Short mmCIF file of C-alpha atoms in Angstrom, two decimals:
data_model
loop_
_atom_site.label_atom_id
_atom_site.label_comp_id
_atom_site.label_asym_id
_atom_site.label_seq_id
_atom_site.Cartn_x
_atom_site.Cartn_y
_atom_site.Cartn_z
CA SER A 1 59.49 51.24 133.82
CA THR A 2 59.40 52.32 130.11
CA ALA A 3 57.62 55.68 130.23
CA TYR A 4 56.58 58.88 131.42
CA GLY A 5 52.93 59.45 132.88
CA SER A 6 51.08 62.19 133.54
CA PHE A 7 49.07 63.01 136.86
CA THR A 8 45.90 65.18 137.14
CA ASN A 9 44.71 66.69 140.56
CA SER A 10 41.07 68.68 140.49
CA GLY A 11 40.54 67.33 144.37
CA THR A 12 42.83 67.13 147.08
CA ILE A 13 45.94 65.00 148.05
CA ASN A 14 47.10 64.52 151.69
CA LYS A 15 50.34 63.70 152.25
CA LEU A 16 50.52 62.69 156.11
CA ASN A 17 53.49 61.36 157.46
CA ALA A 18 57.33 62.24 158.14
CA TYR A 19 58.76 60.24 155.35
CA THR A 20 59.87 61.18 151.56
CA VAL A 21 57.61 60.47 148.81
CA TYR A 22 59.14 60.19 145.34
CA MET A 23 57.01 61.63 142.65
CA GLN A 24 58.95 61.16 139.27
CA TYR A 25 58.83 61.10 135.68
CA MET A 26 55.15 62.98 134.91
CA THR A 27 54.61 64.93 131.82
CA PRO A 28 52.58 66.70 133.43
CA PHE A 29 51.64 66.87 136.90
CA THR A 30 48.81 69.53 136.73
CA ASN A 31 47.68 70.97 140.12
CA ASP A 32 44.04 72.47 139.68
CA GLY A 33 43.07 71.34 143.46
CA ASN A 34 44.38 71.16 146.81
CA VAL A 35 47.74 69.55 147.75
CA ASN A 36 48.42 69.18 151.56
CA ILE A 37 51.54 68.49 152.79
CA ASN A 38 51.34 67.50 156.75
CA GLY A 39 54.44 66.19 157.24
CA GLY A 40 57.68 64.88 155.63
CA THR A 41 58.96 65.71 152.08
CA LEU A 42 56.90 65.56 148.80
CA GLN A 43 59.73 65.54 146.21
CA PHE A 44 59.07 65.83 142.38
CA ALA A 45 62.06 64.55 140.01
CA TYR A 46 62.02 64.74 136.19
CA THR A 47 58.33 66.02 136.32
CA THR A 48 56.93 69.31 134.79
CA PHE A 49 54.79 70.25 137.65
CA ASN A 50 51.85 72.96 136.50
CA ASN A 51 50.61 74.68 139.22
CA ASN A 52 47.09 76.15 138.80
CA ALA A 53 45.78 76.02 142.47
CA ASN A 54 47.04 75.63 146.03
CA ILE A 55 49.89 74.11 147.66
CA ASN A 56 49.42 74.08 151.25
CA LEU A 57 52.45 73.15 153.60
CA ASN A 58 51.76 72.28 157.36
CA THR A 59 55.20 71.41 158.67
CA GLY A 60 56.20 69.38 155.38
CA THR A 61 58.48 70.29 152.31
CA PHE A 62 57.62 70.73 148.77
CA ASP A 63 60.83 69.50 146.84
CA ASN A 64 61.23 70.70 143.23
CA SER A 65 64.03 68.44 142.34
CA THR A 66 66.43 67.24 139.54
CA GLY A 67 65.06 67.55 136.19
CA SER A 68 61.82 69.07 136.95
CA VAL A 69 60.29 72.30 136.03
CA PHE A 70 57.42 74.13 138.32
CA ASN A 71 55.68 76.42 136.51
CA HIS A 72 53.60 78.82 138.72
CA THR A 73 50.68 80.75 137.19
CA ASN A 74 48.10 83.70 138.47
CA THR A 75 46.13 81.48 139.98
CA SER A 76 48.61 79.41 141.69
CA ALA A 77 49.45 79.94 145.63
CA ILE A 78 51.80 78.65 147.93
CA THR A 79 50.77 78.82 151.86
CA GLY A 80 51.01 77.55 155.42
CA THR A 81 54.18 76.95 157.18
CA GLY A 82 57.05 74.73 155.88
CA THR A 83 59.57 74.74 153.36
CA PHE A 84 59.75 75.10 149.29
CA ALA A 85 62.83 73.89 148.06
CA ASN A 86 63.92 74.23 144.54
CA GLY A 87 66.76 72.62 143.22
CA ALA A 88 65.81 72.05 139.37
CA THR A 89 63.87 74.87 137.46
CA LEU A 90 61.11 77.39 139.10
CA ASN A 91 59.22 79.35 136.31
CA ILE A 92 57.41 82.64 137.24
CA PRO A 93 56.08 84.38 134.34
CA VAL A 94 53.81 86.26 137.08
CA ASN A 95 54.55 87.32 140.45
CA LEU A 96 54.99 84.59 143.44
CA THR A 97 54.67 85.54 147.01
CA PHE A 98 55.99 83.18 149.16
CA VAL A 99 54.08 83.81 152.79
CA SER A 100 55.92 84.26 156.17
CA GLY A 101 55.44 80.74 157.45
CA VAL A 102 57.11 79.44 154.23
CA THR A 103 60.86 79.44 154.02
CA PHE A 104 62.24 79.33 150.28
CA ASN A 105 65.58 77.43 149.75
CA ASN A 106 67.07 77.46 146.47
CA THR A 107 69.97 75.63 144.72
CA GLY A 108 68.72 75.87 141.26
CA THR A 109 67.41 78.05 138.63
CA VAL A 110 64.77 80.55 138.69
CA ASP A 111 63.47 82.10 135.76
CA GLY A 112 60.50 84.45 134.48
CA THR A 113 59.41 87.70 134.07
CA GLY A 114 57.36 87.71 137.22
CA ASN A 115 58.51 89.31 140.47
CA LEU A 116 59.47 87.03 143.76
CA LEU A 117 58.37 88.22 146.91
CA THR A 118 59.85 86.52 149.90
CA ASN A 119 57.80 87.06 153.48
CA GLY A 120 59.58 84.07 155.18
CA PRO A 121 63.35 83.25 155.55
CA PHE A 122 65.26 83.11 151.88
CA ASN A 123 68.61 80.94 151.80
CA TRP A 124 70.29 80.75 148.33
CA SER A 125 73.36 78.65 148.14
CA ALA A 126 73.78 77.68 144.54
CA GLY A 127 72.08 78.08 141.33
CA ILE A 128 71.19 80.90 138.95
CA ILE A 129 68.29 83.61 139.43
CA SER A 130 67.75 85.32 136.13
CA GLY A 131 64.75 86.96 134.58
CA ILE A 132 63.39 90.72 134.14
CA GLY A 133 61.42 90.40 137.40
CA GLY A 134 62.54 91.52 140.91
CA ILE A 135 63.64 89.48 144.05
CA ASN A 136 62.22 91.22 147.39
CA THR A 137 62.94 90.39 151.08
CA ALA A 138 60.59 91.14 153.80
CA ASN A 139 62.19 88.49 155.85
CA ASN A 140 65.70 87.88 156.57
CA ALA A 141 67.78 85.98 153.75
CA THR A 142 71.38 84.33 153.19
CA TRP A 143 73.08 84.25 150.26
CA THR A 144 76.35 81.91 150.25
CA GLY A 145 76.61 81.01 146.48
CA GLY A 146 75.30 81.12 142.90
CA THR A 147 74.49 83.62 140.11
CA LEU A 148 72.43 86.94 140.32
CA GLN A 149 70.97 87.97 137.18
CA ARG A 150 68.13 90.03 138.43
CA THR A 151 67.81 92.91 140.96
CA PHE A 152 67.44 91.40 144.55
CA THR A 153 66.72 94.03 147.09
CA ILE A 154 66.89 93.66 150.83
CA GLY A 155 64.05 95.50 152.18
CA SER A 156 64.53 98.08 154.87
CA GLY A 157 64.76 96.59 158.31
CA GLN A 158 65.95 92.92 156.75
CA THR A 159 69.25 91.39 156.88
CA LEU A 160 71.40 89.42 154.36
CA THR A 161 74.00 87.31 155.23
CA LEU A 162 76.27 87.20 152.15
CA GLY A 163 79.02 84.56 151.61
CA GLY A 164 79.75 81.72 153.32
CA THR A 165 83.27 79.67 154.06
CA GLY A 166 84.76 80.18 150.56
CA GLY A 167 81.20 80.61 149.04
CA TYR A 168 81.22 82.35 145.47
CA CYS A 169 78.70 84.45 144.56
CA TYR A 170 78.60 86.23 141.33
CA ILE A 171 76.41 89.34 139.84
CA SER A 172 75.98 88.84 136.29
CA THR A 173 74.19 90.68 133.17
CA GLY A 174 71.13 91.96 134.71
CA GLY A 175 72.49 91.46 138.30
CA VAL A 176 71.73 94.08 141.12
CA LEU A 177 72.28 94.02 144.82
CA GLN A 178 69.84 96.25 146.24
CA ASN A 179 70.76 96.77 150.14
CA GLN A 180 68.03 98.99 151.72
CA GLY A 181 68.45 96.93 154.98
CA THR A 182 71.63 95.51 156.55
CA THR A 183 74.13 92.84 154.53
CA ASN A 184 76.45 91.37 156.59
CA TRP A 185 79.13 90.07 154.33
CA GLY A 186 81.26 87.22 155.74
CA ASN A 187 83.84 84.54 154.45
CA GLY A 188 82.79 84.43 150.78
CA TYR A 189 84.08 85.93 147.10
CA ILE A 190 81.60 88.19 144.82
CA TYR A 191 82.70 88.00 141.25
CA TRP A 192 81.54 90.74 138.87
CA GLN A 193 80.36 88.59 135.49
CA GLY A 194 78.82 89.62 132.26
CA THR A 195 77.39 93.16 131.41
CA ASN A 196 76.90 95.54 134.06
CA PRO A 197 76.59 94.39 137.54
CA SER A 198 76.27 96.13 140.27
CA ILE A 199 75.62 96.58 144.05
CA ASN A 200 73.91 99.64 145.64
CA ASN A 201 73.81 100.35 149.17
CA SER A 202 71.22 102.62 150.76
CA GLY A 203 71.29 100.93 154.24
CA VAL A 204 74.14 99.32 156.48
CA PHE A 205 76.88 97.22 154.71
CA ASN A 206 78.98 95.46 157.11
CA ILE A 207 82.33 93.87 156.04
CA ASP A 208 83.61 91.25 158.51
CA ASN A 209 85.51 88.76 156.59
CA ALA A 210 89.21 87.15 156.67
CA GLY A 211 90.93 88.52 153.59
CA TYR A 212 88.30 88.16 150.97
CA GLY A 213 87.09 90.31 148.13
CA ILE A 214 85.17 91.66 145.14
CA TYR A 215 86.56 90.54 142.02
CA TYR A 216 87.09 90.13 138.18
CA SER A 217 85.22 87.10 136.43
CA THR A 218 84.62 88.17 133.01
CA ALA A 219 83.58 92.18 134.03
CA TYR A 220 84.15 95.03 135.94
CA GLY A 221 80.91 96.33 138.14
CA SER A 222 79.83 99.10 139.71
CA PHE A 223 79.22 100.21 143.67
CA THR A 224 77.16 102.93 144.39
CA ASN A 225 77.01 103.90 148.29
CA THR A 226 74.52 106.64 149.57
CA GLY A 227 74.23 104.44 152.98
CA THR A 228 76.79 103.18 155.25
CA ILE A 229 79.42 100.69 154.77
CA ASN A 230 81.06 99.72 157.95
CA LYS A 231 84.79 97.41 157.62
CA LEU A 232 84.72 95.58 161.06
CA ASN A 233 88.05 93.36 161.41
CA ALA A 234 91.74 93.49 161.05
CA TYR A 235 92.08 91.75 157.94
CA THR A 236 92.39 93.35 154.35
CA VAL A 237 89.45 93.10 152.21
CA TYR A 238 89.96 93.48 148.35
CA MET A 239 87.51 95.85 146.46
CA GLN A 240 88.24 95.47 142.76
CA TYR A 241 87.36 95.86 139.25
CA MET A 242 84.67 98.66 139.90
CA THR A 243 84.01 101.61 137.16
CA PRO A 244 83.18 103.26 139.27
CA PHE A 245 82.87 103.21 143.13
CA THR A 246 80.64 105.87 143.77
#
């Protein structure tokens, strides 16, 4: 009405039905207990969420939405089976692991010095992933748009679906796409940006798009191949502005 509020949980919150519940304008929401999402979506907007304990997903969705900052700490855990959606800011000053049952969807900003490990599916369609830590996938991933500013490693045995219909994927300062598994590059653009962006392929890199390419945005990039690159269809694909391609 006229102010922000605060919410401190040191007990248990249970989200019980299939509806979306909107939790807004809290500075902060501090979780020192358990938040159980047993269905539907629990959406936080315009809120600083300090997670010091457990978020348990049971087919539900935690939605870090517009104007919010989710602060992950070294006592924080996100477990269960469901979806964690970041459409605002996810701050990871320490390592964050998503367990195999949790799907991570990102359209916002990820930042911090911690590493991000996705044991469940990872879907990235917009936003910026930055910071000095890495992103490591132990499950399949999809990247159809957004800006990479840290090392993104596709693990052995995993698959990255890269590009969408006209999607734009930027590899920028600090950004390294490290493919140790299989990358399937479909219809979408890759742009070099910033300082020393790069792609390193030691796995299988399949190119199966209809005339897209790698282009200059604000920088030259580099591409190192010690694995296999397969060009699969009849279209021309444009591999440009690389110093060097090795």
